[in-house]
Amino acid sequence: MPMRKSSEEKLLDAVDDLVFSCGIDSTPVDAILARAGVSAATLYRGYRSKEALVAASLARRHERWRETWGSLIAVAADAEGRLLAIFDAIDEFAARPDGARWCAFLGIAAEMSDPPPEIADAVTRDTDHMRRTLRDLAAQLPCANPDHLAEQILVVVTGELAMRLRDRPLRKSTVGREIATTLIATARPSAGA
């Protein structure tokens, strides 16, 4: 018998609550089951392992992130605003009830030097999506090297997310946006070129 959707949501919510704030190794399966209020049989009916459950939760989080970022790209006034929308998305996503104290993907990547394939794939999918989207948005600007600009902004975004561990979790991405704005200005071809 397949797992009920409500049980699956409870399990994914429990992973969000526990694993993305405490870590995979620090969160036993029993704690996830207790938080979700489901049995081990229910868990293993839908997922072959704790890691598969974490990967599913990362996939759900990735879709929610894509929706948040995509909606802010869609309402941006111009190409530069679309590229900078990632900082608005970071702030909006962090303020959500299901937001974590920092990036769940960075947390998993930091915790697991050799993650199982399903978790590695989830982290790679998120990174690839950010890189690809930033490159597509950078290519809409007058810019000598959109790939390089996108990579620079990805590094700034990663630093902005990591600063949430050092600062208050709901800090605004003001400094990251300022740095990215400077990078965009520097990447524009000079008037004499």
Coordinates of C-alpha atoms in Angstrom, one line a residue:
M1 CA 0.0 0.0 0.0
P2 CA 1.4 3.4 -0.9
M3 CA 2.1 6.1 1.7
R4 CA -0.7 8.6 2.3
K5 CA 0.1 12.1 1.1
S6 CA -0.6 13.5 4.5
S7 CA 1.9 11.1 6.1
E8 CA 4.5 12.0 3.5
E9 CA 4.0 15.7 4.1
K10 CA 4.4 15.1 7.9
L11 CA 7.7 13.3 7.3
L12 CA 9.0 15.9 4.9
D13 CA 8.0 18.7 7.4
A14 CA 9.8 16.8 10.2
V15 CA 13.0 16.6 8.1
D16 CA 12.7 20.4 7.5
D17 CA 12.3 21.0 11.2
L18 CA 15.0 18.7 12.5
V19 CA 17.5 17.8 9.9
F20 CA 17.9 21.2 8.3
S21 CA 18.6 22.8 11.7
C22 CA 20.4 20.0 13.6
G23 CA 22.0 18.0 10.8
I24 CA 21.6 14.5 9.4
D25 CA 23.9 12.7 11.8
S26 CA 22.5 14.5 14.8
T27 CA 18.9 13.6 13.9
P28 CA 18.0 10.0 14.4
V29 CA 15.2 8.4 12.5
D30 CA 13.2 8.0 15.7
A31 CA 13.2 11.7 16.2
I32 CA 11.9 12.3 12.7
L33 CA 9.2 9.7 13.2
A34 CA 8.2 11.2 16.6
R35 CA 8.0 14.7 15.1
A36 CA 6.0 13.4 12.1
G37 CA 3.8 11.2 14.3
V38 CA 4.1 8.2 12.0
S39 CA 5.5 4.7 12.3
A40 CA 8.7 3.3 10.9
A41 CA 6.6 1.1 8.7
T42 CA 5.0 4.2 7.2
L43 CA 8.4 5.7 6.6
Y44 CA 9.8 2.7 4.9
R45 CA 6.7 2.2 2.8
G46 CA 7.6 5.4 1.0
Y47 CA 11.4 5.7 1.4
R48 CA 14.1 3.0 1.4
S49 CA 16.3 5.0 3.9
K50 CA 16.7 8.1 6.0
E51 CA 18.9 9.5 3.2
A52 CA 16.2 9.0 0.6
L53 CA 13.7 10.8 2.8
V54 CA 16.2 13.7 3.2
A55 CA 16.7 13.8 -0.6
A56 CA 13.0 14.0 -1.0
S57 CA 12.8 16.9 1.4
L58 CA 15.6 18.7 -0.4
A59 CA 13.7 18.2 -3.7
R60 CA 10.6 19.7 -2.2
R61 CA 12.6 22.6 -0.8
H62 CA 14.3 23.1 -4.2
E63 CA 10.9 23.4 -5.8
R64 CA 9.7 25.9 -3.2
W65 CA 12.9 27.9 -3.7
R66 CA 12.5 27.9 -7.5
E67 CA 8.9 29.2 -7.2
T68 CA 9.9 32.0 -4.8
W69 CA 12.9 33.1 -6.9
G70 CA 11.0 32.7 -10.2
S71 CA 8.1 34.9 -9.0
L72 CA 10.5 37.6 -8.0
I73 CA 12.4 37.4 -11.3
A74 CA 9.1 37.7 -13.1
V75 CA 8.2 41.0 -11.4
A76 CA 11.6 42.7 -11.7
A77 CA 11.6 45.9 -13.7
D78 CA 14.7 45.2 -15.8
A79 CA 17.5 42.8 -16.6
E80 CA 19.6 44.0 -13.7
G81 CA 16.7 43.7 -11.3
R82 CA 16.1 40.1 -12.5
L83 CA 19.7 39.2 -11.8
L84 CA 19.5 40.8 -8.4
A85 CA 16.2 39.2 -7.6
I86 CA 18.0 36.3 -6.0
F87 CA 18.7 38.5 -3.0
D88 CA 15.1 39.3 -2.6
A89 CA 14.3 35.6 -2.9
I90 CA 16.8 34.7 -0.2
D91 CA 15.1 37.2 2.2
E92 CA 11.6 36.1 1.3
F93 CA 12.4 32.4 1.5
A94 CA 14.2 32.8 4.9
A95 CA 11.2 34.6 6.3
R96 CA 8.8 31.7 5.5
P97 CA 7.7 29.3 8.2
D98 CA 9.5 26.5 6.4
G99 CA 12.7 28.5 5.9
A100 CA 15.8 27.3 7.7
R101 CA 18.4 29.3 9.6
W102 CA 20.5 29.1 6.5
C103 CA 20.6 27.2 3.2
A104 CA 19.7 23.5 3.7
F105 CA 21.8 22.5 0.7
L106 CA 24.9 24.2 2.0
G107 CA 24.3 22.6 5.4
I108 CA 24.1 19.2 3.9
A109 CA 27.1 19.8 1.7
A110 CA 29.1 21.0 4.7
E111 CA 28.1 18.0 6.9
M112 CA 28.6 15.2 4.4
S113 CA 32.0 15.1 2.6
D114 CA 30.9 11.9 0.7
P115 CA 27.1 12.0 0.6
P116 CA 25.0 9.1 -0.8
P117 CA 24.1 9.6 -4.4
E118 CA 20.5 10.7 -3.9
I119 CA 21.7 13.5 -1.5
A120 CA 24.6 14.5 -3.8
D121 CA 22.2 14.7 -6.7
A122 CA 19.8 17.0 -4.8
V123 CA 22.7 19.3 -3.9
T124 CA 24.1 19.3 -7.4
R125 CA 20.6 20.0 -8.9
D126 CA 20.2 23.0 -6.7
T127 CA 23.7 24.4 -7.5
D128 CA 23.2 23.7 -11.2
H129 CA 19.9 25.5 -11.2
M130 CA 21.2 28.6 -9.5
R131 CA 24.3 28.7 -11.7
R132 CA 22.2 28.2 -14.9
T133 CA 19.6 30.7 -14.0
L134 CA 22.2 33.3 -13.0
R135 CA 24.0 32.8 -16.3
D136 CA 20.8 33.2 -18.3
L137 CA 20.0 36.4 -16.4
A138 CA 23.5 37.8 -16.7
A139 CA 23.4 37.1 -20.5
Q140 CA 20.5 39.6 -20.7
L141 CA 22.8 42.4 -19.5
P142 CA 25.4 44.3 -21.6
C143 CA 28.3 42.2 -20.2
A144 CA 31.6 41.0 -21.6
N145 CA 31.5 37.7 -19.8
P146 CA 28.1 36.6 -18.4
D147 CA 29.4 33.2 -17.2
H148 CA 32.0 34.9 -15.1
L149 CA 29.6 37.4 -13.7
A150 CA 27.1 34.7 -12.8
E151 CA 29.8 32.7 -11.0
Q152 CA 30.8 35.8 -9.1
I153 CA 27.3 36.4 -8.0
L154 CA 26.9 32.7 -7.0
V155 CA 29.9 33.1 -4.7
V156 CA 28.3 36.3 -3.2
V157 CA 25.0 34.4 -2.7
T158 CA 26.8 31.6 -1.0
G159 CA 28.6 34.0 1.3
E160 CA 25.4 35.8 2.1
L161 CA 23.7 32.5 3.0
A162 CA 26.7 31.5 5.2
M163 CA 26.6 34.8 7.1
R164 CA 23.2 33.8 8.4
L165 CA 25.1 31.4 10.7
R166 CA 27.2 34.2 12.1
D167 CA 24.5 36.9 12.2
R168 CA 20.9 36.8 13.1
P169 CA 19.1 34.3 10.9
L170 CA 16.7 36.9 9.4
R171 CA 19.3 39.4 8.4
K172 CA 18.6 41.1 5.1
S173 CA 20.8 40.5 2.0
T174 CA 21.7 44.1 1.7
V175 CA 25.5 43.7 1.6
G176 CA 25.3 40.8 -0.9
R177 CA 23.1 42.9 -3.1
E178 CA 25.5 45.9 -2.9
I179 CA 28.5 43.6 -3.8
A180 CA 26.5 42.1 -6.7
T181 CA 25.5 45.6 -8.0
T182 CA 29.2 46.6 -8.0
L183 CA 30.1 43.4 -9.9
I184 CA 27.4 44.1 -12.5
A185 CA 28.7 47.7 -13.0
T186 CA 32.3 46.4 -13.3
A187 CA 31.2 43.7 -15.8
R188 CA 29.6 46.2 -18.2
P189 CA 31.7 47.0 -21.3
S190 CA 33.4 50.4 -20.9
A191 CA 32.1 53.3 -23.1
G192 CA 35.4 53.5 -25.0
A193 CA 35.6 49.8 -25.8

